[in-house]
Structure formats: structure tokens, C-alpha cells
């Protein structure tokens, strides 16, 4: 008998395939059932639980695990950038995508009306279930278990972020390299060319130097920020390729 047949009658359904995909076997099947119980099912079956409280907890656990992982993996990245990156991974759309990848929608317990309206494919339902599942794993097996499931599901996101993050933050990358490999910092030396009579904007020139080394890059821009970013990019281009590849 398939999952839908069982859930139609309100009977416990076999979640072994979902647990296998998660890489975690629950000691308490009730926790996973609760994580998969939509409020509409609770209403139809007159239950005293659904997945909303677990969703609340899962949101906090996921936020912590994302912050922990990004803090360790993305050294040199400022707080603001990390916050934006965390939000992108924890977005409803991305959580729904993760839930779809593990076929969570097939296991959701939905009320009749929600089921008829395609609730198993609804992104908001999938995102909520993903957070609830993370919470259920935590309550069942502790933070180490939740961390293992998190990495199984979200490491691909971390890898994608790592490959793109420095493209938008060359100053952060330059500073990270300076600290990691040279135990020093990047200094920026500015000079300004005043506006020309023609009305051209003044031009900032800057030289980015890894202090104590011969590595340096030059940049130009209409303001100090633009010029320093340009200089950092030039500095990175002049570093040995084998060094950049290890970042």
C-alpha cells in the first residue's frame, strides 16, 4: 500500500525511504510524523499536534548551523555579507527545493482540501516541513545528528557560495590571504587627481599592498571604495595561482 493510501486513513505511513535519504534513522517515529503533519491534517483528524512548533525550532537550529558553517568556511567575509548569504540559503524557495530533493512532499500528511489543492507541491508547505524535519532530528538525536543532516543537505550550497563569494568581495579575499598566508594585513595608499577644467570627476588612485611583502596592486575609481576594490582585484591577479587555489 502506498504512502497516500495510508495517509488518507490517518494511519502511520512508512517513512523509511525519507529517513534513508536524510541519512538519519529516527528513534522516535512520532517526531518525524509530527514534522510531516500539516495544520490542515491536524484540523481534519482532530489531532493535538502539527509541525508548526517544530518549524519554529527548526528555523533557529538551521540559522545557527548556517552561521556556524559560514563563520568557519568564509574567513575574511564581513558580517553584512555573511548575513545576506545566510538569508539566501535559508530562503523559503531554497528550503522548498531541499524538501523537494528528498521527496518530502510525498510524505506530508495533508487535510483533504489542502491535498486536493496540490499542497504536497506547495513551496510554503515544503519549506515549513524542511525546517520541522531539522528540528525533529535535533530533538531525536541531538545537535550532532542535526549537524550531520544539515551538511548532507546543504554542503552543496556552501560549495556554490565559496566559488562565487570572493567575486563580489575582492577586498575580503585579499585580507584573508594576507592573514592566512603572510600573518599580516593589506594596506591601502590613496592619492587623488583633482577635477579637470573640463568638468571630469576627480579620480582616486590607490595602491593595495600586502604589508611586509612585494605583492601589490593598483586601482582607480571615482571614490575610495571603488578604487580600493579595483586595487584589491589587481593585487589578487598578481598572486601565485597555487596560493589562490588553496583558499
Short mmCIF file of C-alpha atoms in Angstrom, two decimals:
data_model
loop_
_atom_site.label_atom_id
_atom_site.label_comp_id
_atom_site.label_asym_id
_atom_site.label_seq_id
_atom_site.Cartn_x
_atom_site.Cartn_y
_atom_site.Cartn_z
CA UNK A 1 0.00 0.00 0.00
CA UNK A 2 1.46 3.37 -0.90
CA UNK A 3 2.01 6.44 1.25
CA UNK A 4 -1.07 8.26 0.01
CA UNK A 5 -3.38 5.31 0.74
CA UNK A 6 -2.21 5.17 4.35
CA UNK A 7 -2.27 8.88 4.99
CA UNK A 8 -5.80 9.08 3.60
CA UNK A 9 -6.95 6.93 6.50
CA UNK A 10 -4.84 8.71 9.06
CA UNK A 11 -2.60 5.69 9.64
CA UNK A 12 1.15 6.00 10.30
CA UNK A 13 2.97 5.86 6.99
CA UNK A 14 6.28 4.30 6.12
CA UNK A 15 8.97 6.99 6.17
CA UNK A 16 11.95 4.66 5.81
CA UNK A 17 12.74 5.97 2.32
CA UNK A 18 12.77 9.54 3.62
CA UNK A 19 14.99 8.57 6.54
CA UNK A 20 17.39 6.86 4.16
CA UNK A 21 17.60 10.00 2.04
CA UNK A 22 18.19 12.10 5.15
CA UNK A 23 20.89 9.70 6.30
CA UNK A 24 19.26 9.50 9.72
CA UNK A 25 17.12 6.81 11.31
CA UNK A 26 14.70 8.15 13.93
CA UNK A 27 14.45 6.53 17.33
CA UNK A 28 11.06 8.18 17.78
CA UNK A 29 8.90 7.88 14.69
CA UNK A 30 6.39 10.23 16.33
CA UNK A 31 8.78 13.15 15.96
CA UNK A 32 9.11 12.65 12.22
CA UNK A 33 5.36 12.16 11.90
CA UNK A 34 4.83 15.46 13.72
CA UNK A 35 7.30 17.19 11.39
CA UNK A 36 5.29 15.98 8.41
CA UNK A 37 1.88 16.88 9.81
CA UNK A 38 0.38 19.94 8.13
CA UNK A 39 -2.07 22.05 10.18
CA UNK A 40 -4.87 21.09 7.78
CA UNK A 41 -4.36 17.43 8.65
CA UNK A 42 -4.44 18.25 12.34
CA UNK A 43 -7.76 20.03 11.81
CA UNK A 44 -9.29 17.22 9.74
CA UNK A 45 -8.20 14.45 12.11
CA UNK A 46 -8.77 16.38 15.35
CA UNK A 47 -5.16 15.87 16.44
CA UNK A 48 -3.38 17.80 19.17
CA UNK A 49 -0.21 18.46 17.15
CA UNK A 50 1.11 19.63 13.80
CA UNK A 51 4.51 20.77 12.52
CA UNK A 52 4.29 24.49 13.34
CA UNK A 53 6.14 24.39 16.66
CA UNK A 54 8.82 22.20 15.13
CA UNK A 55 9.08 24.65 12.24
CA UNK A 56 9.77 27.45 14.74
CA UNK A 57 12.54 25.46 16.41
CA UNK A 58 13.96 24.25 13.10
CA UNK A 59 14.27 27.81 11.83
CA UNK A 60 16.51 28.67 14.79
CA UNK A 61 18.60 25.50 14.50
CA UNK A 62 19.08 25.96 10.77
CA UNK A 63 20.08 29.59 11.31
CA UNK A 64 22.69 28.54 13.87
CA UNK A 65 24.14 25.78 11.69
CA UNK A 66 24.35 28.12 8.71
CA UNK A 67 26.06 30.80 10.81
CA UNK A 68 28.47 28.26 12.30
CA UNK A 69 29.40 26.81 8.92
CA UNK A 70 29.79 30.16 7.18
CA UNK A 71 31.85 31.58 10.05
CA UNK A 72 34.33 28.72 9.70
CA UNK A 73 34.39 28.44 5.91
CA UNK A 74 34.29 32.09 4.88
CA UNK A 75 37.06 33.72 6.88
CA UNK A 76 37.59 37.34 6.00
CA UNK A 77 33.97 37.86 4.94
CA UNK A 78 32.28 40.72 6.80
CA UNK A 79 29.17 40.35 8.96
CA UNK A 80 26.87 42.04 6.48
CA UNK A 81 27.87 39.75 3.63
CA UNK A 82 27.54 36.67 5.83
CA UNK A 83 24.03 37.75 6.83
CA UNK A 84 23.00 38.13 3.20
CA UNK A 85 24.49 34.74 2.32
CA UNK A 86 22.75 33.04 5.23
CA UNK A 87 19.42 34.54 4.21
CA UNK A 88 19.83 33.30 0.65
CA UNK A 89 20.42 29.71 1.78
CA UNK A 90 17.63 29.85 4.39
CA UNK A 91 15.12 31.40 2.00
CA UNK A 92 11.76 29.73 1.60
CA UNK A 93 12.49 28.98 -2.04
CA UNK A 94 15.76 27.20 -1.24
CA UNK A 95 14.26 25.25 1.67
CA UNK A 96 11.40 24.15 -0.57
CA UNK A 97 13.94 22.99 -3.13
CA UNK A 98 15.76 20.93 -0.50
CA UNK A 99 12.49 19.39 0.65
CA UNK A 100 11.63 18.52 -2.95
CA UNK A 101 15.03 16.86 -3.42
CA UNK A 102 14.31 14.48 -0.55
CA UNK A 103 10.73 14.00 -1.79
CA UNK A 104 9.31 15.34 1.46
CA UNK A 105 6.08 16.30 -0.29
CA UNK A 106 5.23 12.64 -0.83
CA UNK A 107 5.28 12.08 2.92
CA UNK A 108 3.36 15.15 4.06
CA UNK A 109 0.15 14.49 5.94
CA UNK A 110 -2.37 16.94 4.48
CA UNK A 111 -6.02 17.67 5.06
CA UNK A 112 -8.39 16.74 2.26
CA UNK A 113 -8.80 20.28 0.99
CA UNK A 114 -5.08 21.01 1.06
CA UNK A 115 -4.35 17.73 -0.70
CA UNK A 116 -6.86 18.46 -3.47
CA UNK A 117 -5.26 21.86 -3.99
CA UNK A 118 -1.81 20.39 -4.53
CA UNK A 119 -0.50 21.05 -1.05
CA UNK A 120 2.23 18.45 -1.42
CA UNK A 121 3.84 20.64 -4.06
CA UNK A 122 3.22 23.99 -2.40
CA UNK A 123 6.54 25.68 -1.71
CA UNK A 124 5.47 27.14 1.62
CA UNK A 125 4.44 23.68 2.87
CA UNK A 126 7.71 22.16 1.72
CA UNK A 127 9.81 24.89 3.30
CA UNK A 128 7.95 24.55 6.61
CA UNK A 129 8.39 20.78 6.53
CA UNK A 130 12.13 21.12 5.90
CA UNK A 131 12.58 23.28 8.98
CA UNK A 132 10.37 20.95 11.03
CA UNK A 133 12.40 17.91 9.92
CA UNK A 134 15.64 19.60 11.02
CA UNK A 135 14.06 20.25 14.43
CA UNK A 136 12.80 16.67 14.68
CA UNK A 137 16.29 15.32 14.00
CA UNK A 138 17.70 17.64 16.68
CA UNK A 139 15.15 16.55 19.28
CA UNK A 140 15.62 12.89 18.41
CA UNK A 141 19.41 12.73 18.12
CA UNK A 142 20.88 15.99 19.37
CA UNK A 143 22.88 18.72 17.66
CA UNK A 144 25.46 16.35 16.18
CA UNK A 145 22.72 14.46 14.34
CA UNK A 146 21.15 17.71 13.15
CA UNK A 147 24.56 18.93 12.02
CA UNK A 148 25.14 15.73 10.03
CA UNK A 149 21.80 16.04 8.24
CA UNK A 150 22.41 19.74 7.64
CA UNK A 151 25.75 19.08 5.95
CA UNK A 152 24.27 16.27 3.90
CA UNK A 153 21.60 18.62 2.54
CA UNK A 154 23.32 22.00 2.47
CA UNK A 155 27.02 21.45 1.76
CA UNK A 156 26.33 21.83 -1.95
CA UNK A 157 25.05 25.35 -1.21
CA UNK A 158 28.21 26.11 0.75
CA UNK A 159 30.37 24.94 -2.14
CA UNK A 160 28.49 27.15 -4.60
CA UNK A 161 28.79 30.14 -2.29
CA UNK A 162 32.51 29.57 -1.84
CA UNK A 163 33.09 29.53 -5.59
CA UNK A 164 31.25 32.84 -6.02
CA UNK A 165 31.66 34.75 -2.78
CA UNK A 166 35.08 36.22 -3.46
CA UNK A 167 34.00 37.51 -6.87
CA UNK A 168 31.93 40.09 -5.02
CA UNK A 169 34.38 40.68 -2.18
CA UNK A 170 37.95 41.05 -3.51
CA UNK A 171 38.99 43.15 -0.51
CA UNK A 172 37.86 40.39 1.82
CA UNK A 173 39.76 37.79 -0.19
CA UNK A 174 42.92 39.91 -0.24
CA UNK A 175 42.73 40.38 3.54
CA UNK A 176 42.02 36.68 4.08
CA UNK A 177 45.10 35.75 2.04
CA UNK A 178 47.24 38.30 3.87
CA UNK A 179 46.19 36.97 7.27
CA UNK A 180 46.25 33.27 6.39
CA UNK A 181 49.49 33.02 4.42
CA UNK A 182 51.52 36.05 5.47
CA UNK A 183 50.25 36.76 9.01
CA UNK A 184 49.80 40.40 8.12
CA UNK A 185 47.26 42.78 6.56
CA UNK A 186 46.54 44.67 3.37
CA UNK A 187 47.21 48.40 3.46
CA UNK A 188 45.75 50.91 1.01
CA UNK A 189 47.67 54.00 -0.07
CA UNK A 190 45.48 56.66 -1.68
CA UNK A 191 46.18 59.58 -3.95
CA UNK A 192 43.73 61.90 -5.70
CA UNK A 193 43.85 63.58 -9.07
CA UNK A 194 41.77 66.76 -8.83
CA UNK A 195 38.92 67.54 -11.21
CA UNK A 196 39.99 68.78 -14.60
CA UNK A 197 38.73 72.09 -16.00
CA UNK A 198 36.63 70.09 -18.44
CA UNK A 199 34.45 69.07 -15.53
CA UNK A 200 35.62 65.49 -15.31
CA UNK A 201 35.10 63.83 -11.94
CA UNK A 202 38.06 63.66 -9.60
CA UNK A 203 39.84 60.33 -9.72
CA UNK A 204 41.03 58.30 -6.77
CA UNK A 205 44.09 56.16 -7.24
CA UNK A 206 45.10 53.56 -4.71
CA UNK A 207 47.83 51.01 -4.23
CA UNK A 208 46.95 47.85 -2.26
CA UNK A 209 49.95 46.22 -0.57
CA UNK A 210 50.27 43.05 1.48
CA UNK A 211 52.33 44.56 4.28
CA UNK A 212 55.82 43.15 4.54
CA UNK A 213 55.77 41.61 1.06
CA UNK A 214 56.37 42.72 -2.52
CA UNK A 215 52.80 41.87 -3.54
CA UNK A 216 50.85 44.95 -4.59
CA UNK A 217 48.06 46.01 -6.91
CA UNK A 218 46.88 49.32 -8.33
CA UNK A 219 43.34 50.58 -8.72
CA UNK A 220 41.38 53.61 -9.79
CA UNK A 221 37.83 54.81 -9.18
CA UNK A 222 35.53 57.77 -8.66
CA UNK A 223 35.59 57.20 -4.89
CA UNK A 224 37.83 55.49 -2.37
CA UNK A 225 35.70 52.36 -2.13
CA UNK A 226 35.61 51.81 -5.88
CA UNK A 227 39.35 52.43 -6.16
CA UNK A 228 40.28 50.10 -3.28
CA UNK A 229 38.14 47.28 -4.69
CA UNK A 230 39.83 47.73 -8.06
CA UNK A 231 43.24 47.65 -6.40
CA UNK A 232 42.37 44.50 -4.44
CA UNK A 233 41.33 42.74 -7.66
CA UNK A 234 44.64 43.74 -9.27
CA UNK A 235 46.55 42.51 -6.22
CA UNK A 236 44.83 39.12 -6.35
CA UNK A 237 45.68 38.74 -10.03
CA UNK A 238 49.36 39.14 -9.19
CA UNK A 239 49.41 36.46 -6.50
CA UNK A 240 50.65 32.93 -7.31
CA UNK A 241 47.86 30.75 -8.74
CA UNK A 242 48.68 27.87 -6.42
CA UNK A 243 48.07 30.15 -3.44
CA UNK A 244 44.66 31.29 -4.71
CA UNK A 245 43.60 27.71 -5.39
CA UNK A 246 44.05 26.78 -1.73
CA UNK A 247 41.69 29.48 -0.47
#
